[in-house]
mmCIF file of C-alpha atoms and ligand atoms in Angstrom:
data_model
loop_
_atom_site.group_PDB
_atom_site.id
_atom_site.type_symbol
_atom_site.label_atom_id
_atom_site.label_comp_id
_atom_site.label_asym_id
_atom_site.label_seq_id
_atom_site.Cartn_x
_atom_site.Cartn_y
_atom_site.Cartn_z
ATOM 1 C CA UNK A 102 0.000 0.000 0.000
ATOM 2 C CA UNK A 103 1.597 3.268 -0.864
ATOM 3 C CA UNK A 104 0.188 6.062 1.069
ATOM 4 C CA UNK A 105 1.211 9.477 2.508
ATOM 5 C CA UNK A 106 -0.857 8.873 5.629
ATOM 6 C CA UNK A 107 2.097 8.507 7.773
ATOM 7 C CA UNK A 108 0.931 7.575 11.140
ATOM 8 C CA UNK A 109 0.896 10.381 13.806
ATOM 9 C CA UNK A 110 0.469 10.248 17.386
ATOM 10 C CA UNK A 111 -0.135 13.421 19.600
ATOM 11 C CA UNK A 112 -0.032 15.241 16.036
ATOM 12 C CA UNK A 113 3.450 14.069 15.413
ATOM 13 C CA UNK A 114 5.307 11.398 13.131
ATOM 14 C CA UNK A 115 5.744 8.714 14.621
ATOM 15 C CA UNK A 116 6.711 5.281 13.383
ATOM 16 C CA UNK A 117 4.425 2.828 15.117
ATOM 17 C CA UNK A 118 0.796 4.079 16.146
ATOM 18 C CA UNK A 119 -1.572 1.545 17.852
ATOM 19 C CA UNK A 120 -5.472 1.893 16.696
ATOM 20 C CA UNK A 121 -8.159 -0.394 16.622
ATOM 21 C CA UNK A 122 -6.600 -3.594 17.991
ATOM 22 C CA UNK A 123 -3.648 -3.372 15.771
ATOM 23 C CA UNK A 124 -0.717 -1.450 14.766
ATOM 24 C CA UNK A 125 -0.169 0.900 11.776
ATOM 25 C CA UNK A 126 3.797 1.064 11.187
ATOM 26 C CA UNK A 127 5.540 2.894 8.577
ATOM 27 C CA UNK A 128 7.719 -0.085 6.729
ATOM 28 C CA UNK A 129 11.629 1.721 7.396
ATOM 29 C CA UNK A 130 13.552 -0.644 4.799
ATOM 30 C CA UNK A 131 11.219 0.778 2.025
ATOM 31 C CA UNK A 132 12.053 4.372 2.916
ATOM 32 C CA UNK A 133 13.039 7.287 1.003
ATOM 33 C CA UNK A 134 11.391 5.507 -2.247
ATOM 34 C CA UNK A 135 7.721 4.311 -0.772
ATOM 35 C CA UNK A 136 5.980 5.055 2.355
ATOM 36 C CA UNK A 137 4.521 2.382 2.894
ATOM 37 C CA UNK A 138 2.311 1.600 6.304
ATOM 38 C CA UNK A 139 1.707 -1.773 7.405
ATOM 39 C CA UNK A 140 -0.738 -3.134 9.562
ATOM 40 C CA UNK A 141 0.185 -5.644 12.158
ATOM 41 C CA UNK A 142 -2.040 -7.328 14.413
ATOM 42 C CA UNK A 143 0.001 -10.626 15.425
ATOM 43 C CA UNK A 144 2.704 -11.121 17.722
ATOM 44 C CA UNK A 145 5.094 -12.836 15.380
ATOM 45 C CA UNK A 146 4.479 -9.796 12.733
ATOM 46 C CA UNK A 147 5.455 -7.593 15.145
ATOM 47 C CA UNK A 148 9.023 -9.668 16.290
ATOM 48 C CA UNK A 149 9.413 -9.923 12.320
ATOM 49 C CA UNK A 150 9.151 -5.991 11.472
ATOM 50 C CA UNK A 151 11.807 -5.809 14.847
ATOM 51 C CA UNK A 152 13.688 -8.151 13.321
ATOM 52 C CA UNK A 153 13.943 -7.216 9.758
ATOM 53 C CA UNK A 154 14.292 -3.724 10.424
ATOM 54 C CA UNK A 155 10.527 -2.497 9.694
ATOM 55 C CA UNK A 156 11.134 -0.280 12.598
ATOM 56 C CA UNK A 157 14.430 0.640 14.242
ATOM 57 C CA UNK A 158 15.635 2.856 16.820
ATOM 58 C CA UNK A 159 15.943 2.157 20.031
ATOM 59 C CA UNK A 160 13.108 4.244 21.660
ATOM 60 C CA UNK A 161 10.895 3.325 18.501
ATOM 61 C CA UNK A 162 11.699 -0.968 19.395
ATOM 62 C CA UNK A 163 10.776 -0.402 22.659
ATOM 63 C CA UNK A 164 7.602 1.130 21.780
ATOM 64 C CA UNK A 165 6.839 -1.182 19.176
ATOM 65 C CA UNK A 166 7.197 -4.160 21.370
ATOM 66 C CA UNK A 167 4.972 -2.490 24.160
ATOM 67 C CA UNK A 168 2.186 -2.389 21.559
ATOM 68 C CA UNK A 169 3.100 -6.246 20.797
ATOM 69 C CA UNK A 170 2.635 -7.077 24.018
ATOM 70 C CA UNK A 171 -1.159 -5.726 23.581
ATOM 71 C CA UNK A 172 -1.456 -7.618 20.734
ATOM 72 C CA UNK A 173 0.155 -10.724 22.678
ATOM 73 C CA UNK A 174 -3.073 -10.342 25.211
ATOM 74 C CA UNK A 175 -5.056 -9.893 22.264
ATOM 75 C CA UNK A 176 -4.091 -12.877 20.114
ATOM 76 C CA UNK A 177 -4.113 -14.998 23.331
ATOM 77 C CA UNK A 178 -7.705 -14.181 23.891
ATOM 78 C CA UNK A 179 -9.479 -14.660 27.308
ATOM 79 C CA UNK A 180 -7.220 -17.767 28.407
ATOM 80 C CA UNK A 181 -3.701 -15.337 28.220
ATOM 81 C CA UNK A 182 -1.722 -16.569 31.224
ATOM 82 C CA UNK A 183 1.264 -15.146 32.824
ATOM 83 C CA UNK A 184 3.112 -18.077 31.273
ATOM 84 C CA UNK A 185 2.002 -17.852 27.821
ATOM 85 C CA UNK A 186 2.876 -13.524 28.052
ATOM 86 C CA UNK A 187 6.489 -14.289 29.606
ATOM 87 C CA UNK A 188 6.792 -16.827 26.484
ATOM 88 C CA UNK A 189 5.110 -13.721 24.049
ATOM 89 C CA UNK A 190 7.891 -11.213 25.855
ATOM 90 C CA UNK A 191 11.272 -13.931 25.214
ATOM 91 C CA UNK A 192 10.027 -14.107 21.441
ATOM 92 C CA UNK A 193 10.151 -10.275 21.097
ATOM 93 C CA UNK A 194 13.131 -9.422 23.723
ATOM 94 C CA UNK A 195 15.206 -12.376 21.495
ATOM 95 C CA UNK A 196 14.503 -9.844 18.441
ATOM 96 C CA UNK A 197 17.466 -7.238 18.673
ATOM 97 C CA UNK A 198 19.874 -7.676 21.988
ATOM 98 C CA UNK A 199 21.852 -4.392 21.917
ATOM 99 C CA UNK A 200 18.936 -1.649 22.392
ATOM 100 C CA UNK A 201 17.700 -1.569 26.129
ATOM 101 C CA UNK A 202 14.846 0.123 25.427
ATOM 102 C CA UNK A 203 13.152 -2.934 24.148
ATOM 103 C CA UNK A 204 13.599 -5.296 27.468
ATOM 104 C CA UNK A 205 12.852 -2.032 29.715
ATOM 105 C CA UNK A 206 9.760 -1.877 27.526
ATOM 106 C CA UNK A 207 8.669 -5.536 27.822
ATOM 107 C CA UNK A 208 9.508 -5.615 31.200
ATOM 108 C CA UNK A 209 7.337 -2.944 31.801
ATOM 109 C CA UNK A 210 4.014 -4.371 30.307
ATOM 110 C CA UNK A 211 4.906 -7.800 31.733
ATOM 111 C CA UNK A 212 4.399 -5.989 35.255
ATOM 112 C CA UNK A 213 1.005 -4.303 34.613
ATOM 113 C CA UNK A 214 0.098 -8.035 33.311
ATOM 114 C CA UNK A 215 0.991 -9.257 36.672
ATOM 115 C CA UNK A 216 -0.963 -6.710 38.524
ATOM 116 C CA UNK A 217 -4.295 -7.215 36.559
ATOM 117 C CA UNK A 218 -3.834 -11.095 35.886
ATOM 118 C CA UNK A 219 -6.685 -11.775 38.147
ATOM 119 C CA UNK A 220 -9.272 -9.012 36.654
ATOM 120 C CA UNK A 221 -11.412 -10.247 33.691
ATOM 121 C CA UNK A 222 -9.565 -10.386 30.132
ATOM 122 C CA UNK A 223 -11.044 -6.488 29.211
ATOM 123 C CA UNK A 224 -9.428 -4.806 31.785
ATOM 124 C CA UNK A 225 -6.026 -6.278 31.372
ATOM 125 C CA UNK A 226 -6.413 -5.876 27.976
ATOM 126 C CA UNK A 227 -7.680 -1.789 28.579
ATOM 127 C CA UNK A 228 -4.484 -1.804 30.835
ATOM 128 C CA UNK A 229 -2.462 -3.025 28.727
ATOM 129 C CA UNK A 230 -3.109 -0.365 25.973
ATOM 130 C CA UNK A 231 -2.995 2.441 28.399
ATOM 131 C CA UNK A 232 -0.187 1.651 29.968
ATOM 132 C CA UNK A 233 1.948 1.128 26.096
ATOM 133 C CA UNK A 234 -0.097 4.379 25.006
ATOM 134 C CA UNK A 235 1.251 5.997 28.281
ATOM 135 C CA UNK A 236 4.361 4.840 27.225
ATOM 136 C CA UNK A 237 4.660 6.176 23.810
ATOM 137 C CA UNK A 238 3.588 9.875 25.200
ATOM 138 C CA UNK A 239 6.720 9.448 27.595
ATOM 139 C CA UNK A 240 8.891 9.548 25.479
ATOM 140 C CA UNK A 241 7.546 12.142 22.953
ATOM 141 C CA UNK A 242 7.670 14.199 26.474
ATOM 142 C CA UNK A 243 11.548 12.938 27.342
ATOM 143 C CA UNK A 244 12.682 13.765 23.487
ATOM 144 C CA UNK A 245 11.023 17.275 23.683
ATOM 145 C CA UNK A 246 12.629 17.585 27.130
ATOM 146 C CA UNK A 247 16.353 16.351 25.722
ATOM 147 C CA UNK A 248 15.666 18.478 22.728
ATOM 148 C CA UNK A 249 15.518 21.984 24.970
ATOM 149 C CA UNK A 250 18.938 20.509 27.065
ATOM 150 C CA UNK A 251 20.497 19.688 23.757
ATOM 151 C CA UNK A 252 20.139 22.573 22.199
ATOM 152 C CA UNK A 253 21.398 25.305 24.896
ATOM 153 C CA UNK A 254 24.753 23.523 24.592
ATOM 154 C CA UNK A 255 24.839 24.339 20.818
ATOM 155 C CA UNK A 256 26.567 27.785 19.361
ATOM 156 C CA UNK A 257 24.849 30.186 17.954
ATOM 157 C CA UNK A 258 25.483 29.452 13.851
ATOM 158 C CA UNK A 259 26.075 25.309 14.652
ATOM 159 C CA UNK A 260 27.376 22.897 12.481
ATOM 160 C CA UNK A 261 26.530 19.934 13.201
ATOM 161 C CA UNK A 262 27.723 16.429 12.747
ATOM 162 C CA UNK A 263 25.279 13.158 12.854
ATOM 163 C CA UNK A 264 25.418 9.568 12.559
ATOM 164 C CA UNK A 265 22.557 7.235 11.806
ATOM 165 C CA UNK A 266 18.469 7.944 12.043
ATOM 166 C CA UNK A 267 18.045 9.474 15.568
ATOM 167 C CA UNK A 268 14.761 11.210 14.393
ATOM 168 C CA UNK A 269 11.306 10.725 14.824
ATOM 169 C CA UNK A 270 11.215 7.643 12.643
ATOM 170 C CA UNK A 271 13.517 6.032 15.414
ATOM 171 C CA UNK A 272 11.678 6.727 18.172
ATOM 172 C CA UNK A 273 8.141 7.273 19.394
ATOM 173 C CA UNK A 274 8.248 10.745 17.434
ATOM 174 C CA UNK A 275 10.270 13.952 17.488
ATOM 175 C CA UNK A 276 13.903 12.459 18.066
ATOM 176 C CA UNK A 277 16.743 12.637 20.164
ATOM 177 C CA UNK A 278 19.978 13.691 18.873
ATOM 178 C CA UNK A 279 17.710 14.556 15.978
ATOM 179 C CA UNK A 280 15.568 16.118 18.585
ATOM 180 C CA UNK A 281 18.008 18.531 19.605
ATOM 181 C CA UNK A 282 18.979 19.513 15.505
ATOM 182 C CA UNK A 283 15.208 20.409 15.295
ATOM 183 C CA UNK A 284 14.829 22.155 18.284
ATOM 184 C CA UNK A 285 18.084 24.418 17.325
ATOM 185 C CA UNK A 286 16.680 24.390 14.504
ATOM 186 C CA UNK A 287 13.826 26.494 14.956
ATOM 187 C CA UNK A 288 15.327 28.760 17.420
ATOM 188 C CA UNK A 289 17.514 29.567 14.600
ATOM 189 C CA UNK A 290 20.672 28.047 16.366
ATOM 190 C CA UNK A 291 21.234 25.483 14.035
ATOM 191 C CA UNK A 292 23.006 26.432 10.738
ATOM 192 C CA UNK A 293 23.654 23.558 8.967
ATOM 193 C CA UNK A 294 23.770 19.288 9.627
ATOM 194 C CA UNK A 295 26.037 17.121 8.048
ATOM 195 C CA UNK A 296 24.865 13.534 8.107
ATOM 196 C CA UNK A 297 26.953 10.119 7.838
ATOM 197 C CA UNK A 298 25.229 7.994 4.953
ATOM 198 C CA UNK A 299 25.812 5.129 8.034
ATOM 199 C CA UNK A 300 26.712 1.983 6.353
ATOM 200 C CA UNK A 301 25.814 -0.789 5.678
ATOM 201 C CA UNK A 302 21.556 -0.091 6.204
ATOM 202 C CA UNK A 303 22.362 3.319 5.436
ATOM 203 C CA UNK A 304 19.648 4.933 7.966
ATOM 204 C CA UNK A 305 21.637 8.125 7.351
ATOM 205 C CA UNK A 306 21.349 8.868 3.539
ATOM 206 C CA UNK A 307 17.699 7.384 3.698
ATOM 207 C CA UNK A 308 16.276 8.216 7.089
ATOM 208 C CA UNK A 309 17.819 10.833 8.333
ATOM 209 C CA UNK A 310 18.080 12.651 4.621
ATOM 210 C CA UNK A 311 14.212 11.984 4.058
ATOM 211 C CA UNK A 312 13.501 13.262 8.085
ATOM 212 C CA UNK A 313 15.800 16.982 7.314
ATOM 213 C CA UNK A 314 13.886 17.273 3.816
ATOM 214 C CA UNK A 315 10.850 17.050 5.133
ATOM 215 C CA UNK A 316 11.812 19.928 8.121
ATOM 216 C CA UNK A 317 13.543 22.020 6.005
ATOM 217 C CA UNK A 318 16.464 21.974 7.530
ATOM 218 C CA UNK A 319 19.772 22.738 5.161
ATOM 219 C CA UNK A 320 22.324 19.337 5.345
ATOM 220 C CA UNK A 321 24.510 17.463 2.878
ATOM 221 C CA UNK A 322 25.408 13.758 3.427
ATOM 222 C CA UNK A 323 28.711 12.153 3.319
ATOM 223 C CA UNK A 324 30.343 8.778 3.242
ATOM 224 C CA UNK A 325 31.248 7.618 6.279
ATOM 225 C CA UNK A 326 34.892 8.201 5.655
ATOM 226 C CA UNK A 327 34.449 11.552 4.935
ATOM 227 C CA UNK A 328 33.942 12.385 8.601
ATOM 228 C CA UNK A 329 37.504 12.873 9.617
ATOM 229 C CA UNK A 330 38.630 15.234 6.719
ATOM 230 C CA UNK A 331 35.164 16.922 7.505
ATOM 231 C CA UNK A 332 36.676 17.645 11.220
ATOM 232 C CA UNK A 333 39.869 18.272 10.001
ATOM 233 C CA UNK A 334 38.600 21.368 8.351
ATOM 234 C CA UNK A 335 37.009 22.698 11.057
ATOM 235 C CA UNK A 336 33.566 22.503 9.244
ATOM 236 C CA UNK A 337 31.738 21.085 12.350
ATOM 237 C CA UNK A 338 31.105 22.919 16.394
ATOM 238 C CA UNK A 339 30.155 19.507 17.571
ATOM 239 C CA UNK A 340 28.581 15.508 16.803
ATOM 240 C CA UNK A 341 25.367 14.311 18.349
ATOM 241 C CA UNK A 342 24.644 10.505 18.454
ATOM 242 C CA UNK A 343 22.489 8.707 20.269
ATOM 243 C CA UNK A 344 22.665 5.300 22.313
ATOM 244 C CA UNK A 345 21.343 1.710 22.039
ATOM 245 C CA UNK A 346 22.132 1.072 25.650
ATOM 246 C CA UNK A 347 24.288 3.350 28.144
ATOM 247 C CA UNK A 348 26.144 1.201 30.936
ATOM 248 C CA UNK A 349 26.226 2.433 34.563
ATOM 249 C CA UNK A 350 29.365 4.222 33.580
ATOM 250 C CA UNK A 351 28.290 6.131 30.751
ATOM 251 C CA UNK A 352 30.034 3.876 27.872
ATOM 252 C CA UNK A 353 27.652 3.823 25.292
ATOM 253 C CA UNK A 354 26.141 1.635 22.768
ATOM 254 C CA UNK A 355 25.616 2.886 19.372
ATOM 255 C CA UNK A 356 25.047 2.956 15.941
ATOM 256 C CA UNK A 357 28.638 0.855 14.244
ATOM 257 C CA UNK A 358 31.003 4.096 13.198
ATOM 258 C CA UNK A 359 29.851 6.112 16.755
ATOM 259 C CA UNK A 360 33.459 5.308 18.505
ATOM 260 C CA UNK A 361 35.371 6.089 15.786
ATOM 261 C CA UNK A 362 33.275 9.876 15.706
ATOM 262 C CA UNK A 363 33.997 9.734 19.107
ATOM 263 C CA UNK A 364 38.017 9.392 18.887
ATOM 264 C CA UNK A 365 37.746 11.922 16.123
ATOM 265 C CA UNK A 366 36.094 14.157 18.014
ATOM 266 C CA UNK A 367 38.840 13.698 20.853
ATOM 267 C CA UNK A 368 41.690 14.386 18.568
ATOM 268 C CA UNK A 369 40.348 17.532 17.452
ATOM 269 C CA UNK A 370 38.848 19.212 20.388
ATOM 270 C CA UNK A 371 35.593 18.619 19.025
ATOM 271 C CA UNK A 372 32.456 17.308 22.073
ATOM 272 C CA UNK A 373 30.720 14.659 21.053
ATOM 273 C CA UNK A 374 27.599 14.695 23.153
ATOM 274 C CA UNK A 375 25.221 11.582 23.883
ATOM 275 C CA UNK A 376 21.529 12.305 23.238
ATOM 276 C CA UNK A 377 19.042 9.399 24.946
ATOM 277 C CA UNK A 378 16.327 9.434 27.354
ATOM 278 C CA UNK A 379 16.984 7.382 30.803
ATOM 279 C CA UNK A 380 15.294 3.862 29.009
ATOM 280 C CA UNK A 381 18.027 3.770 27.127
ATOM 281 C CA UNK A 382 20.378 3.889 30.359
ATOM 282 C CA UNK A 383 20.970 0.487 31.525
ATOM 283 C CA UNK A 384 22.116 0.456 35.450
ATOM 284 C CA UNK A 385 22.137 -3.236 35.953
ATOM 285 C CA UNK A 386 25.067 -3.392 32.761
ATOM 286 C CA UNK A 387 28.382 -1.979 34.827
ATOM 287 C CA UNK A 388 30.565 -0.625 31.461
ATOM 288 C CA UNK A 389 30.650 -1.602 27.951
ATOM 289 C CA UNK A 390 32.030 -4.485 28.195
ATOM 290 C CA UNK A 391 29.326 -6.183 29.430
ATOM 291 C CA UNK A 392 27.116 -4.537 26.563
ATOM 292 C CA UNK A 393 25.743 -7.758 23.882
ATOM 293 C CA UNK A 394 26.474 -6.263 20.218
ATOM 294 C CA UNK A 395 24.033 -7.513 17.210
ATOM 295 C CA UNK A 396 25.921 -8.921 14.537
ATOM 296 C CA UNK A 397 23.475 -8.841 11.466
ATOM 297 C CA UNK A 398 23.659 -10.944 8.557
ATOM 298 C CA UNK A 399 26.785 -10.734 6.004
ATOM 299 C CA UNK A 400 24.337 -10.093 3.316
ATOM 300 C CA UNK A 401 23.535 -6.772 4.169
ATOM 301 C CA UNK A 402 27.541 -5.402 3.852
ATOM 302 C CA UNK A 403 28.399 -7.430 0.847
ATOM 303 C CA UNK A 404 25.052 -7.052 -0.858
ATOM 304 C CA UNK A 405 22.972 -3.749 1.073
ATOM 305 C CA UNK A 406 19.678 -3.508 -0.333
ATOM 306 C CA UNK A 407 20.104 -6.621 -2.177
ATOM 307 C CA UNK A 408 23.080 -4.535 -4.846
ATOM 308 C CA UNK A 409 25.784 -6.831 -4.678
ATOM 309 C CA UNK A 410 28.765 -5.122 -4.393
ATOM 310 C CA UNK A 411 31.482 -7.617 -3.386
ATOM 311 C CA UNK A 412 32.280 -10.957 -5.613
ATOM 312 C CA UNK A 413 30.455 -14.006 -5.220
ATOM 313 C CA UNK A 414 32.409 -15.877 -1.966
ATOM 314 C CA UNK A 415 33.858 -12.789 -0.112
ATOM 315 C CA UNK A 416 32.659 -12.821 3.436
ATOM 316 C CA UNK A 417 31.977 -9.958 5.690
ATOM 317 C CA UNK A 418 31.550 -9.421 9.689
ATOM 318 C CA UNK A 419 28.641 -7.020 10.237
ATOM 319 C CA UNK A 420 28.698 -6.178 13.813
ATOM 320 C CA UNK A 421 25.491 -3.457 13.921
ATOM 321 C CA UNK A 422 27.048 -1.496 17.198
ATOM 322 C CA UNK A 423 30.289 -0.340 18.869
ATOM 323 C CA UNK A 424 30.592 1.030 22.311
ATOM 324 C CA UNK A 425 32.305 4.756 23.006
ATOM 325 C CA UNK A 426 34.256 4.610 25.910
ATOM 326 C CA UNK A 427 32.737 7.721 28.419
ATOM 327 C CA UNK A 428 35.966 9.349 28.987
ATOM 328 C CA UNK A 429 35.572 9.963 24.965
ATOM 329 C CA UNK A 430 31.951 11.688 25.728
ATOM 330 C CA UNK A 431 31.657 15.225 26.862
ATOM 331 C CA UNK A 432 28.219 15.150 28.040
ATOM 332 C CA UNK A 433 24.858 12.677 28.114
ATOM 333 C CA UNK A 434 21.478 14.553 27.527
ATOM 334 C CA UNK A 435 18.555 12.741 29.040
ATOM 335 C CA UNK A 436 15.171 14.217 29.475
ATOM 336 C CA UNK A 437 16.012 14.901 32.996
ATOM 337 C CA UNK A 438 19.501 16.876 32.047
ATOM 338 C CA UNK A 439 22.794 17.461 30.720
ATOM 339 C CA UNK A 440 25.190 15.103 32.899
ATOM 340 C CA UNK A 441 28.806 15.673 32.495
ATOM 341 C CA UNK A 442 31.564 13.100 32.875
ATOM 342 C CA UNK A 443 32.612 11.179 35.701
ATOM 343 C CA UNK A 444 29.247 9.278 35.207
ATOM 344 C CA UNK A 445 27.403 6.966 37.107
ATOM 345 C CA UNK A 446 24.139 5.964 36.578
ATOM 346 C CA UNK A 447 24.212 2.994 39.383
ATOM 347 C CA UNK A 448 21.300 4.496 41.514
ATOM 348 C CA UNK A 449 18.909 5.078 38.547
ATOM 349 C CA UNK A 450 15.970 3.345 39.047
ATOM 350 C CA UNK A 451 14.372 0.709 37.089
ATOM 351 C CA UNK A 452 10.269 0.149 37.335
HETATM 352 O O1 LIG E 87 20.238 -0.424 13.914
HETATM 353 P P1 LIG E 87 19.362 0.743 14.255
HETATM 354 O O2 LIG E 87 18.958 1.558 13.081
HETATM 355 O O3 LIG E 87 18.202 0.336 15.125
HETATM 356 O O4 LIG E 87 20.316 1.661 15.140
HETATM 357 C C1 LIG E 87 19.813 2.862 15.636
HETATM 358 C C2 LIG E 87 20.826 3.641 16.384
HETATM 359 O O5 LIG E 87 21.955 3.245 16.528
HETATM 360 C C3 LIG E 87 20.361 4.906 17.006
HETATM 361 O O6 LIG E 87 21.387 5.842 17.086
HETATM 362 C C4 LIG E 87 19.860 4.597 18.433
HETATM 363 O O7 LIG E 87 18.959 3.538 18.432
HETATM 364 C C5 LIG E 87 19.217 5.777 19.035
HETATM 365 S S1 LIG E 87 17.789 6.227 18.141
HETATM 366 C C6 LIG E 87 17.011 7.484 18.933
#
């Protein structure tokens, strides 16, 4: 179905939008070429478009599952045990290990399942949906929030540097380092974005590109190994990423070409900030180490978006994440603040 009803929730894009027991979600691999929105309404469709990429984004997986676990009660029908949800929740945490957001999701509807297991199938299903709903506004809120933190750090005139799709198409809308570009953006702080293509799924040159486009905002893109000589010329006041899963000392998660931004950035005097609400900060993970990194399928470096562009019997290790050591950040925005290195997020609580 090609259609330019992109869903919308509270007004604003958003990638996944629950409605009449199912969910609409705008297909991501098919972007810039066809918007296409899909309608999902089983469990496995929904650990598929995970999966496959259909939706990506840390913030937008963890939304997208919360709505899955809806469905889960849904599909199960008045017989849903705790048992049976627990098995629903493994099938979509198994999806995509790196991004936090997507077990601090689960975990989340699991509990309201466990408060109302004993009401009548109705009202755990009516909690179920208000508490994903309530959700999905939280982090709209938190991405506003980071974008108004973000954006005072910026100079007047910035150039900025990105990496990936941080925007509203990879969360529950409006962004987070993207966030912070569009709320520069129309306080007319932001001058100009440059944005990594972001091999090999290239959420940069389609995502990102087809998100500034659409707001107006001036960019170019640029290989991925353009970066350096970019910040060699002194084209660039600062980088903004954002984060699959932050460990208790700040090392971060991200999207694969983030650490070598970061050391960059280091080398010439350049902050690289950290944009990503506190579900993305994982306490219970001590430092990076500890941090599992998705390695995707070969196919998609030696062959992205089915082009094959290495001979017949190369092989290729497709690791989808790295992890930026915190001493390389100079700050982590999070809807409650800028915090500045040392970190430690030991004491943040987890529902
Ligand atoms: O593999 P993806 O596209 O899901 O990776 C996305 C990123 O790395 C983002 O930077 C991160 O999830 C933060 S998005 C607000």
């Amino acid at each position: 179905m090609k259609t330019k009803n992109l869903p919308r929730y509270q007004g604003i894009l958003s990638p996944v939008v629950y409605r009449d027991h199912g969910i609409d979600l705008l297909d991501q691999t098919l972007l810039p070429q066809q918007e296409v929105v899909l309608r999902l309404t089983r469990v496995e469709q929904v650990a598929e478009a995970i999966q496959t990429m259909r939706v990506r984004g840390a913030p937008a997986i963890g939304v997208t599952a919360a709505y899955g676990m809806v469905l889960g009660v849904e599909n199960e029908g008045p017989s849903a045990s705790l048992q049976q949800m627990e098995r629903i929740a493994e099938e979509l945490r198994g999806t995509r290990p790196t991004a936090v957001n997507l077990s601090w999701a689960i975990d989340r509807m699991l509990q309201v399942f466990r408060t109302h297991e004993a009401q009548s199938h109705d009202e755990i299903y009516e909690a179920m949906c208000a508490e994903a709903r309530r959700l999905h506004a939280e982090d709209i809120e938190a991405n506003r929030r980071m974008g108004g933190f973000g954006a005072e750090l910026l100079p007047e005139g910035a150039r900025i540097l990105t990496i990936c799709n941080t925007g509203a198409l990879a969360t529950g809308g409006f962004g987070t380092a993207y966030g912070v570009l569009r709320t520069a953006y129309e306080t007319g702080n932001l001058d100009f974005v440059y944005a990594c293509e972001t091999r090999p799924r290239l959420q940069g040159a389609r995502l990102t590109a087809w998100e500034l486009l659409q707001d107006g905002i001036p960019f170019k893109l640029l290989s991925d190994g353009a970066a350096a000589y970019l910040l060699s010329r002194g084209e660039v006041h600062a980088i903004l990423a954002g984060a699959d899963r932050i460990a208790a000392n700040g090392d971060a998660a991200n999207k694969i070409g983030t650490y070598g931004l970061a050391v960059l950035a280091k080398h010439h005097g350049i902050p690289l900030y950290v944009v990503a609400p506190t579900s993305t900060i994982d306490p219970a993970t001590p430092s990076g180490a500890s941090i599992p990194i998705e390695e995707r399928d070969p196919h998609e470096v030696l062959a992205p978006r089915e082009v094959p562009f290495a001979p017949r019997g190369a092989k290729a290790w497709n690791p989808a994440f790295d992890v930026t050591p915190a001493p390389l950040l100079s700050g982590i925005v999070t809807e409650t603040g800028v915090h500045h290195p040392p970190f430690d997020f030991r004491s943040l609580g987890r529902p």
